[in-house]
Coordinates of C-alpha atoms and ligand atoms in Angstrom, one line a residue:
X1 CA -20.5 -23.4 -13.9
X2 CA -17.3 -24.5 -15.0
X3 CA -16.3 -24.3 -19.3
X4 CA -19.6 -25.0 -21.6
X5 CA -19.6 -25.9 -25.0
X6 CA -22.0 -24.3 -26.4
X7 CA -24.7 -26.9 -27.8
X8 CA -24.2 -27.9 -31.4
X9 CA -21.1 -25.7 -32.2
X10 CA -19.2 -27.2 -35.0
X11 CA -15.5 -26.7 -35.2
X12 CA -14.1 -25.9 -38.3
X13 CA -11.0 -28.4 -37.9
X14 CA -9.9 -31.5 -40.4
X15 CA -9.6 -33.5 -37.6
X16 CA -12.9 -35.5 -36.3
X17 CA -11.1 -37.7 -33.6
X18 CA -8.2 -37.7 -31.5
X19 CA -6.3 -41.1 -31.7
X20 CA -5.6 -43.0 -28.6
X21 CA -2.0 -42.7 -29.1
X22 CA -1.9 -39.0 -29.8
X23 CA -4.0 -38.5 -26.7
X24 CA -1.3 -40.4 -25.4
X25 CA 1.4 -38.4 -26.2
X26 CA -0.2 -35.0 -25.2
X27 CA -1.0 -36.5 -21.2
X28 CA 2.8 -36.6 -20.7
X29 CA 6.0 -35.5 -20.8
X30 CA 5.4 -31.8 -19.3
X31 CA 7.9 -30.0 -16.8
X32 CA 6.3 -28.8 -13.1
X33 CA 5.7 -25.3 -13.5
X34 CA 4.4 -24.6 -10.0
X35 CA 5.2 -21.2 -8.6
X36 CA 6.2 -21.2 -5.0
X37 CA 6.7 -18.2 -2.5
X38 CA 5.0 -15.8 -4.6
X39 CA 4.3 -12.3 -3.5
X40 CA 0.9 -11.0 -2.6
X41 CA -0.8 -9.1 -4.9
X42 CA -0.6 -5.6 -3.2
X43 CA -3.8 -5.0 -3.4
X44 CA -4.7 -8.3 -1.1
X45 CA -5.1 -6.4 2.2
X46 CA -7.5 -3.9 0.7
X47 CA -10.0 -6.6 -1.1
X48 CA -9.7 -8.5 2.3
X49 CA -11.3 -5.1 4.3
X50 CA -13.9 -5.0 1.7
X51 CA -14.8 -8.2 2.2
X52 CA -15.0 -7.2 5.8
X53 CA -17.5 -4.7 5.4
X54 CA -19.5 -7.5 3.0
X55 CA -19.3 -10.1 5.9
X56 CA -20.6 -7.4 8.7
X57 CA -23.4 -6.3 6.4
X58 CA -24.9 -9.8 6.1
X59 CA -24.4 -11.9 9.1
X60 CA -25.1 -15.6 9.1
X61 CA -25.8 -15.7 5.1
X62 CA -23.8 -17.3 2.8
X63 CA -22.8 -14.5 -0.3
X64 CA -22.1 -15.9 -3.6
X65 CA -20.7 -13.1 -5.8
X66 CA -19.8 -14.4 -9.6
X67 CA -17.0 -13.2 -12.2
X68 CA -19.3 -13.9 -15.0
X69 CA -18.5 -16.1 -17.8
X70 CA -16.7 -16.0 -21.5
X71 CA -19.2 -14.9 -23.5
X72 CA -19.4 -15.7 -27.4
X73 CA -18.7 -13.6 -30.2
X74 CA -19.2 -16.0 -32.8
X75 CA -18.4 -19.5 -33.1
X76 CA -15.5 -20.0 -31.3
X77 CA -14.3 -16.2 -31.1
X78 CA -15.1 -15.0 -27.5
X79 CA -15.3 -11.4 -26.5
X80 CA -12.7 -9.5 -24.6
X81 CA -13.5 -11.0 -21.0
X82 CA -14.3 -8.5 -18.3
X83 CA -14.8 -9.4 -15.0
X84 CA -18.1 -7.8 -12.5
X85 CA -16.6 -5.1 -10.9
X86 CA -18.1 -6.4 -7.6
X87 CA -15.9 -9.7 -7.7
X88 CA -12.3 -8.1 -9.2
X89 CA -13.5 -5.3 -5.9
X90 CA -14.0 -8.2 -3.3
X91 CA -10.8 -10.3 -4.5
X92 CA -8.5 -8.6 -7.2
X93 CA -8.4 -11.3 -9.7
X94 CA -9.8 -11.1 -13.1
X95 CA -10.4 -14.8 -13.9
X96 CA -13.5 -15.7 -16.2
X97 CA -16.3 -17.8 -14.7
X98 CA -14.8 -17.6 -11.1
X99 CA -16.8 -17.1 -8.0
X100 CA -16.3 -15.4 -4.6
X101 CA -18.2 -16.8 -1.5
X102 CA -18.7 -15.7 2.0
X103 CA -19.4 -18.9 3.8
X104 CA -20.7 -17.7 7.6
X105 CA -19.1 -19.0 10.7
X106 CA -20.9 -20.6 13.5
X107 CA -19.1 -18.0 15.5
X108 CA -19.7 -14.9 13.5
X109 CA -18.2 -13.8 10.1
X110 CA -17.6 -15.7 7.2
X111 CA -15.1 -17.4 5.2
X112 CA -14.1 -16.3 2.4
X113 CA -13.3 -18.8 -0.5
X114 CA -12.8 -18.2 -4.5
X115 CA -13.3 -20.6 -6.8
X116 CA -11.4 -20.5 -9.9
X117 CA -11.1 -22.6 -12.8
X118 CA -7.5 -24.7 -11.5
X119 CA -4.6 -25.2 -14.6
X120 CA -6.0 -26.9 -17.4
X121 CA -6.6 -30.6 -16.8
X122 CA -3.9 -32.6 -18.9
X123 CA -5.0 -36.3 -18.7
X124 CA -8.9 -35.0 -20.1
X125 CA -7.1 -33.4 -22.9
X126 CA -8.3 -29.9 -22.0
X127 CA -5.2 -27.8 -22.6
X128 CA -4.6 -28.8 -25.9
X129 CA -8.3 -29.3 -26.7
X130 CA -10.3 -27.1 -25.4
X131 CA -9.6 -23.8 -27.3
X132 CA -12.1 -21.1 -24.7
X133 CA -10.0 -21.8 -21.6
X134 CA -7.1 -24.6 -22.4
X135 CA -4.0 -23.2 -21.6
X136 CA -2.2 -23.9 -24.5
X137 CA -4.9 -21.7 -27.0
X138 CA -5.4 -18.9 -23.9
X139 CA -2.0 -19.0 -22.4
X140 CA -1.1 -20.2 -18.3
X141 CA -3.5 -19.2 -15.6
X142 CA -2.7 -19.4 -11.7
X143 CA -2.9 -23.0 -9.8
X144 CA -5.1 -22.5 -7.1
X145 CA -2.4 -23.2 -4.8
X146 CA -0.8 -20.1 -6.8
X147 CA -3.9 -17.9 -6.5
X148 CA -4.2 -18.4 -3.0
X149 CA -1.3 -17.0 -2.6
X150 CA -1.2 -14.0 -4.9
X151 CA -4.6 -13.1 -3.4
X152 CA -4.7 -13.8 0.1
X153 CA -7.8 -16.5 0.3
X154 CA -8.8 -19.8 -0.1
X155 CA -8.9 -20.9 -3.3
X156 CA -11.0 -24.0 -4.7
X157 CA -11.6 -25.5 -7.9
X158 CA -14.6 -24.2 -9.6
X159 CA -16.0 -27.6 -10.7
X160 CA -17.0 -28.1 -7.4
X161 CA -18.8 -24.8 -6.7
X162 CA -22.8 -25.8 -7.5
X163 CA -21.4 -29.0 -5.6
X164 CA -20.3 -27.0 -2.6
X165 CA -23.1 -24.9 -2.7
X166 CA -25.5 -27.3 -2.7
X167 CA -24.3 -29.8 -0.4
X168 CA -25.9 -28.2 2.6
X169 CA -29.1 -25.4 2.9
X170 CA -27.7 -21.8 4.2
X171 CA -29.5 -18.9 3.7
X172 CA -27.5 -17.7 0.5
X173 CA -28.0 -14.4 -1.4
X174 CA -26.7 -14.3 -5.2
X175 CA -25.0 -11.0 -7.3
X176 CA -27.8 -11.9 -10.1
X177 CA -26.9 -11.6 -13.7
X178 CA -23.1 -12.0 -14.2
X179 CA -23.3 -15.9 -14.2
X180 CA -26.9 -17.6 -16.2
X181 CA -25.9 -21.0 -14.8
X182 CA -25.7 -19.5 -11.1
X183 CA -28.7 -17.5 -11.8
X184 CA -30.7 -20.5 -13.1
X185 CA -29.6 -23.1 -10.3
X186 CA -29.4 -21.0 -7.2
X187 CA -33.0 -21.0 -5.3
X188 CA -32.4 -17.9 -3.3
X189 CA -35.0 -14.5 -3.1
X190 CA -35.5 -11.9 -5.4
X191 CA -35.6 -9.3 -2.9
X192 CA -32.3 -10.1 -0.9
X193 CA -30.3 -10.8 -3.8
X194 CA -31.9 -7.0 -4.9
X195 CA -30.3 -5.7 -1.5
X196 CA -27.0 -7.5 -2.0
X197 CA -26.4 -5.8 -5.4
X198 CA -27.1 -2.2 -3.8
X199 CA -24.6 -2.9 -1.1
X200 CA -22.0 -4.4 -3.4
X201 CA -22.1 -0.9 -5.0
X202 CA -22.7 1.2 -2.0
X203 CA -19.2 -0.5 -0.9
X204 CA -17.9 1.3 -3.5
X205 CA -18.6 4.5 -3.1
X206 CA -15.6 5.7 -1.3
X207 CA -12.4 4.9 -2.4
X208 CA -9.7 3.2 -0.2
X209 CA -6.0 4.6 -0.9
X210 CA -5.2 1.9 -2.9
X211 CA -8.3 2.7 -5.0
X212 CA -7.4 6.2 -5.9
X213 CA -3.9 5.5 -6.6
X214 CA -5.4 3.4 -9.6
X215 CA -7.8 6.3 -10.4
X216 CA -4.6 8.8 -10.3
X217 CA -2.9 6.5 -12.7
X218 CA -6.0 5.9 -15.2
X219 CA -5.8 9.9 -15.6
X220 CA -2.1 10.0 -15.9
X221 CA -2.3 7.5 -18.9
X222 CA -5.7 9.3 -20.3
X223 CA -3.8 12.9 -20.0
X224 CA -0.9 11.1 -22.3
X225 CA -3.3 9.5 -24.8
X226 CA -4.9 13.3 -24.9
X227 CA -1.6 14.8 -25.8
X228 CA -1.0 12.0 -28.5
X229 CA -4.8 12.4 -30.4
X230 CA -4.5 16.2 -30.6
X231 CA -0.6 16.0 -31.8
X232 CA -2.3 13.7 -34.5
X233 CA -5.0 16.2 -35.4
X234 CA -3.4 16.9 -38.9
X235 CA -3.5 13.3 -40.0
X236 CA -7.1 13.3 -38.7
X237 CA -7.8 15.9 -41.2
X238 CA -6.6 13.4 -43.9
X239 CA -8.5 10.7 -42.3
X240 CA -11.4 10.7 -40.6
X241 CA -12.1 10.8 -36.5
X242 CA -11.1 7.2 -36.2
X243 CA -7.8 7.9 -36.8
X244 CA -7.9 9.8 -33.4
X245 CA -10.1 6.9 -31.4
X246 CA -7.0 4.3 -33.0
X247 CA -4.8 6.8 -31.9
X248 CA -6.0 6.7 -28.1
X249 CA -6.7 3.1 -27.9
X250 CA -2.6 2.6 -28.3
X251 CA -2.1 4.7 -25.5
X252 CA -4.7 2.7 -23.7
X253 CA -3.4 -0.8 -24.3
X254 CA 0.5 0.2 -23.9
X255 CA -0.5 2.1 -20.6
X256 CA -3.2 0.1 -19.2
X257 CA -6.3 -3.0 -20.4
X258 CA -7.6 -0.4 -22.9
X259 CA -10.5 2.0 -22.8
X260 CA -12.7 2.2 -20.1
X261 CA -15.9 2.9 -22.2
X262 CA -16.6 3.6 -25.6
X263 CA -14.9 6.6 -27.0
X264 CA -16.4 9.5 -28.0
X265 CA -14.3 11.2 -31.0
X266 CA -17.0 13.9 -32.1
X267 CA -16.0 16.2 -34.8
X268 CA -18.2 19.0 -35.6
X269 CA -21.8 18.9 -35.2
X270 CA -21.4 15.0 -33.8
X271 CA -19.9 17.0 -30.9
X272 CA -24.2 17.5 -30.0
X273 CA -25.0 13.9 -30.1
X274 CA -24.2 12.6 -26.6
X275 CA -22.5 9.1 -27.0
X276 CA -21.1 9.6 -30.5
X277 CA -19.4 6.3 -30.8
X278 CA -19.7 5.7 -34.4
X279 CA -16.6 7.9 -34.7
X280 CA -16.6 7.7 -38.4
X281 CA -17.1 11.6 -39.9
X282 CA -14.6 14.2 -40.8
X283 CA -13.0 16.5 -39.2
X284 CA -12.5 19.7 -40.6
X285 CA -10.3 22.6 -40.6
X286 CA -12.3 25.8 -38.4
X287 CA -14.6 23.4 -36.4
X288 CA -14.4 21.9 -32.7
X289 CA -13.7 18.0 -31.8
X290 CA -15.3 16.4 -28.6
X291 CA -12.7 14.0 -27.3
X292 CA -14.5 12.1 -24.4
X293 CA -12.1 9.2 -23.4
X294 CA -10.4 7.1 -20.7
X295 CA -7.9 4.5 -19.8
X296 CA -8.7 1.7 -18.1
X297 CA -5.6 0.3 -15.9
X298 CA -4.3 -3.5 -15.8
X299 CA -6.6 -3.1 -12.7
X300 CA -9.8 -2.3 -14.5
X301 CA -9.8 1.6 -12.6
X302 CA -10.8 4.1 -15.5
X303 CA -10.9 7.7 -15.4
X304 CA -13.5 9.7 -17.8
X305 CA -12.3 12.8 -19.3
X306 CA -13.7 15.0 -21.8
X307 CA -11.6 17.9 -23.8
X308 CA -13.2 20.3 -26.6
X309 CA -10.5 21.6 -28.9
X310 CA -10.1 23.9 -32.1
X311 CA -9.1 21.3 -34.5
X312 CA -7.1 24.2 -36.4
X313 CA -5.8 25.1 -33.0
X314 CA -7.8 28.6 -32.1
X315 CA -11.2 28.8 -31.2
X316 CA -13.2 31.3 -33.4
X317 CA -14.6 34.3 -31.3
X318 CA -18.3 32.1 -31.0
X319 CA -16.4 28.8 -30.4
X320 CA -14.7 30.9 -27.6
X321 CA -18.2 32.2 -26.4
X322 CA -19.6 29.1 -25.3
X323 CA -16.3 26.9 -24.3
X324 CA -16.0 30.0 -21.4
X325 CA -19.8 29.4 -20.5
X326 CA -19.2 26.3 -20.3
X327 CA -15.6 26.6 -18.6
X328 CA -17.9 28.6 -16.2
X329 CA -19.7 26.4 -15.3
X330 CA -17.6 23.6 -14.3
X331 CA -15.4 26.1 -12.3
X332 CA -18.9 26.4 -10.5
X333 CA -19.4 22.8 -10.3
X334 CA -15.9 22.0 -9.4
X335 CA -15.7 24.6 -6.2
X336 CA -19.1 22.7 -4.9
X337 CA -17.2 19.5 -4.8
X338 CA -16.1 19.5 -1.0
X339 CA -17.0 17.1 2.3
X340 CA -20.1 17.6 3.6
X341 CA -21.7 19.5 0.5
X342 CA -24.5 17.7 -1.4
X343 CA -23.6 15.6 -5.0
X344 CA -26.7 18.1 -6.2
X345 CA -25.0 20.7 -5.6
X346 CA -21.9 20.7 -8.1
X347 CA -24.7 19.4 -10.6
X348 CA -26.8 22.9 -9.5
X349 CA -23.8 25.0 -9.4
X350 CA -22.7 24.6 -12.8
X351 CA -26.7 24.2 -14.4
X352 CA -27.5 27.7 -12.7
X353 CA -24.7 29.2 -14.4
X354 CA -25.5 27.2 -17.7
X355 CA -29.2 28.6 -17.6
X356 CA -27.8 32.3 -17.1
X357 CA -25.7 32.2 -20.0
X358 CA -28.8 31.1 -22.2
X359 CA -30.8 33.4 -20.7
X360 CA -28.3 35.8 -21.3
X361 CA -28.2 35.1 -25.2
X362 CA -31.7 34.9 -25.2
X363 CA -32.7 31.5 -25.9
X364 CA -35.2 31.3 -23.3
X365 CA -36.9 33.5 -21.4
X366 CA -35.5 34.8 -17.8
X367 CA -35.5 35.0 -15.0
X368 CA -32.7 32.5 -15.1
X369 CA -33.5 31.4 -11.4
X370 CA -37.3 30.7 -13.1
X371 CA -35.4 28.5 -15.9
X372 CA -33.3 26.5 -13.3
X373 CA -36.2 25.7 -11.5
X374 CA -38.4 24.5 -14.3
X375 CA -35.2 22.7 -15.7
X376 CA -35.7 24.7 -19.5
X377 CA -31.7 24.7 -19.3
X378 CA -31.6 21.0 -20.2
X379 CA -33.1 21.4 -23.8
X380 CA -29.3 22.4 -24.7
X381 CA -27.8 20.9 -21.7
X382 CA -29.2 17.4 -22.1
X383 CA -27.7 15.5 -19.4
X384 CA -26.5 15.5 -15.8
X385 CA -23.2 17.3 -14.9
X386 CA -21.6 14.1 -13.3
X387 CA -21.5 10.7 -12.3
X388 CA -18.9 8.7 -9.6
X389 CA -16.4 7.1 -11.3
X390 CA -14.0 4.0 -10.1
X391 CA -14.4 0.2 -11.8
X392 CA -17.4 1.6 -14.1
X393 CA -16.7 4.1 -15.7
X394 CA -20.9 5.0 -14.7
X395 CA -20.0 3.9 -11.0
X396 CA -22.2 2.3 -8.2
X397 CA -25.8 2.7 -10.3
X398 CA -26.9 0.4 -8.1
X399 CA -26.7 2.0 -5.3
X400 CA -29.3 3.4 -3.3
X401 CA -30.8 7.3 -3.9
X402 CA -30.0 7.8 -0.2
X403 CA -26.5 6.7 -0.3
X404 CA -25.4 8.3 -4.0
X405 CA -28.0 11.4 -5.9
X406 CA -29.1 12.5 -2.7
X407 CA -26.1 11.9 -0.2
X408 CA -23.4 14.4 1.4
X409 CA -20.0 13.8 -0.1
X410 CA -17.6 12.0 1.5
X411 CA -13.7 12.2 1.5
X412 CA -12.5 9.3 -0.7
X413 CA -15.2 9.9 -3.7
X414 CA -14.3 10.1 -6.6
X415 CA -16.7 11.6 -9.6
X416 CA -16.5 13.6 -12.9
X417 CA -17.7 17.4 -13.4
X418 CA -19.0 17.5 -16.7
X419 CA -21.0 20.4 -17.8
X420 CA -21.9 21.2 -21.6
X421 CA -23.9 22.9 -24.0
X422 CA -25.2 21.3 -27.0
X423 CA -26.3 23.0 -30.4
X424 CA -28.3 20.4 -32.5
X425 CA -27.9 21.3 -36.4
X426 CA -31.6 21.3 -36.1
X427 CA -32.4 23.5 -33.5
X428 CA -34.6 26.4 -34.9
X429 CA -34.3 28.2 -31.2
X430 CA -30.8 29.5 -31.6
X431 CA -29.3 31.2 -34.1
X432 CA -28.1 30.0 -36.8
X433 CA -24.4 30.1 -36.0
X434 CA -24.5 28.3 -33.0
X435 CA -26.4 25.2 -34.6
X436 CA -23.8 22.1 -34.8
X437 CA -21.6 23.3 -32.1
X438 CA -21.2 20.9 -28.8
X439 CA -18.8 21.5 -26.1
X440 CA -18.1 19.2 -23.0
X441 CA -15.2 20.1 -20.2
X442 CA -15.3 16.9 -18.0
X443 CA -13.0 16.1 -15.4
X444 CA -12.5 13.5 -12.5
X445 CA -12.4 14.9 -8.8
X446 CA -11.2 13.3 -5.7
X447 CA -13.0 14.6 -2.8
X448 CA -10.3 14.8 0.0
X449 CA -10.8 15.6 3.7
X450 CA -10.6 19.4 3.1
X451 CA -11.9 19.9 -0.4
X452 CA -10.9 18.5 -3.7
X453 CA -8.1 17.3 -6.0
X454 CA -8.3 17.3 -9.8
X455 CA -6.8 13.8 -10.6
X456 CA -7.0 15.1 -14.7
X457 CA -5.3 18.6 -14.1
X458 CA -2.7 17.4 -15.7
X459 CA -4.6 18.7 -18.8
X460 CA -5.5 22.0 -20.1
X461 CA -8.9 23.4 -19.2
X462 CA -9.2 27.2 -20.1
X463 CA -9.7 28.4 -23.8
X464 CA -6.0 30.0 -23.3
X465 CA -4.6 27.7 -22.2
X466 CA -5.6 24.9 -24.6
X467 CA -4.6 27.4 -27.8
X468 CA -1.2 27.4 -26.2
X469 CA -1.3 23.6 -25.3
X470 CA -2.0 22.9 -29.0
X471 CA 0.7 25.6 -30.4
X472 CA 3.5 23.8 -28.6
X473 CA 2.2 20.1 -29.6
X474 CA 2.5 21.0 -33.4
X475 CA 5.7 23.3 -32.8
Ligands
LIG1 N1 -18.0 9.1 -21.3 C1 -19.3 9.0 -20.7 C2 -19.5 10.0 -19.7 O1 -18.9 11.1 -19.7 O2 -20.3 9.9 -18.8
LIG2 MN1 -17.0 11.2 -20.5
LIG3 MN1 -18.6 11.1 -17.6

């Protein structure tokens, strides 16, 4: 559980052995660093309530929900480490190859306890030697006297979790997955572990207030990053659409971790192709650019917006045509986002009015009502209109049908209204004009307890009002 060498990796370094003296030399002679009265991490108290709902959920089982582990990207370069968004939920630490667990009480709840890995071990040599998770290569962690208190809970050594674990037979359910070791040594059953993972994302379906105050900053910082990639739209030109994705990743790493998901920076006719990562085609002068991206905060919260703008700054007549369809249609989608109304029915809302305005230019054949109903819409709308948003940027997929597609929203929810229409270059069922041309309005809505707040209104959404956005970036 704890750091793994990865069998028969060779290091590249001219030094085979480590002399006895200068193993010597390194065990000593370091200041105490230990941090005392430190200040709870604000979000503490929320973690701790979630972990209440956990521990009520599962009575007299012992929960055992993993960080995950570094993972290598070659040799002895590791990717960027990202914590499950089940364990940063439950505690608020981001740690690598950490553990939460819920040990039950003889008289009802559970104790919570998170093993981390403690400050490198000096006298083994593993701060200076160990070059995955010794502090001197990754920089200082927490003590786990530290961590306790930044984080409200009982903190252990990690070393000792299979040990602890082990040491005595509880009726234990896993978060399968994050943690191969874990998944290999734990003997627990398929189908509860199945039911822990729903509930670990049903947990997260509503928002606490600490919650949405990261979601309101994620769209702050992805409403600045927007401003700074279409201010760079001439040097785009010059370039290519990477210089646009580099452009927003600044934004995202001086503002928060980075990007919540791939960004999608789809010039022209890559605007049809739905995750257009690549982001390495033109961008020309006349046509539209997809921007579909979001920051992630120091918290791991990202928000998931999506703008279409004129790369020469005014929409064509055509270009105008379908970004109002399509403007339509999420004004539809976003009034149906209220308490008590079904998550269909923005989805509904906005393809009904989609399917009219295809019907309308004849590519299929009305009534429209006849075209919602057989679906025919999603030939050129291609995906859903939405998905909840919060840690993932695709949030609680595990959850159950009952609880998220087919459930009545809730104050607290938060989730993304993103209707488009989508031209393929290929598409011998529209005329030619419209071939290549993809537009995408997407924005992130907090249901509240009398309707809804747009947490990216900060940006411009009507055709209008984006011309005159752009006109006063490059004035
Ligand atoms: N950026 C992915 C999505 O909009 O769902
Ligand atoms: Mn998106
Ligand atoms: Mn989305």
């Amino acid at each position: 559980m704890t750091y793994r060498q990865p069998a028969g990796r060779r290091r590249n370094g001219l030094y085979d052995e480590v002399a006895p003296e200068l193993a010597e030399l390194m065990r000593t002679g370091w200041a105490d660093t230990e941090l005392l009265d430190l200040t709870p991490d604000a979000q503490a108290p929320f973690a701790a309530a979630r972990r209440d709902r956990l521990s009520a959920r599962f009575p007299g089982e012992r929960l055992v929900i993993p960080a995950g582990n570094l993972k290598i990207r070659s040799n002895d370069d590791l990717y960027p480490f990202r914590p499950s968004s089940a364990y940063t939920h439950l505690t608020g630490d981001q740690t690598p190859n950490a553990a939460l667990v819920l040990n039950p009480l003889p008289e009802g709840g559970h104790e919570p306890v998170a093993y981390l890995l403690d400050r490198s071990n000096r006298t083994t040599g593993e701060f200076w030697l160990n070059s995955s998770i010794g502090e001197l290569w990754v920089g200082r962690r927490s003590s786990l006297k530290e961590a306790e208190q930044l984080l409200g809970l009982p903190c252990r050594d990690v070393a000792v979790l299979v040990e602890d674990l082990t040491a005595s037979a509880v009726s234990t359910r896993l978060h399968r997955g994050y943690d191969v070791d874990l998944d290999r040594r734990l003997d627990t059953g398929a189908d509860t572990d199945g039911e822990l993972a729903e509930f670990l994302a049903e947990l997260r379906l509503v928002k606490d207030p600490w919650e949405t105050e990261q979601l309101r900053k994620a769209c702050t910082a992805t409403a600045r990053g927007f401003q700074d990639a279409a201010a760079d739209l001439a040097t785009a030109i010059a370039t290519s659409e990477r210089w646009i994705e580099g452009t927003f990743n600044r934004r995202a790493r001086l503002e928060g971790n980075g990007v919540g998901y791939g960004t999608i920076c789809a010039a022209g006719a890559h605007a049809t192709i739905m995750h257009w990562v690549r982001n390495d085609g033109p961008v020309r002068p006349g046509e539209l650019l997809l921007f579909d991206a979001g920051v992630e905060t120091t918290t791991l919260y990202t928000a998931d917006v999506t703008r279409t703008l004129p790369i020469s700054g005014q929409f064509t007549p055509l270009q105008r045509e379908i970004y109002d369809a399509v403007y339509q249609a999420q004004e539809a989608g976003i009034r149906a986002v209220a308490p008590g109304a079904r998550y269909r029915e923005f989805h509904e809302a906005s393809q009904r009015v989609l399917a009219e305005h295809l019907v309308g230019w004849g590519f299929l054949d009305g009534p429209a009502d006849r075209v919602y109903e057989l679906g025919l819409q999603r030939r050129y709308t291609m995906a859903g209109t939405g998905h909840m948003l919060g840690l993932d940027v695709h949030d609680c997929t595990q959850a159950r049908n009952s609880q998220y597609v087919d459930c009545e929203l809730e104050a607290g929810m938060v989730l993304t209204v993103e209707p488009g229409l989508y031209f393929q270059q290929d598409d011998l069922t529209v005329p030619e004009e419209f071939r290549g041309i993809g537009v995408r309005i997407e924005d992130d809505l907090l249901v509240t307890s009398t309707g809804h707040e747009n947490l990216s209104a900060d940006l411009p959404r009507t055709a209008t009002a984006i011309e005159s956005w752009m006109a006063g970036l490059s004035g």
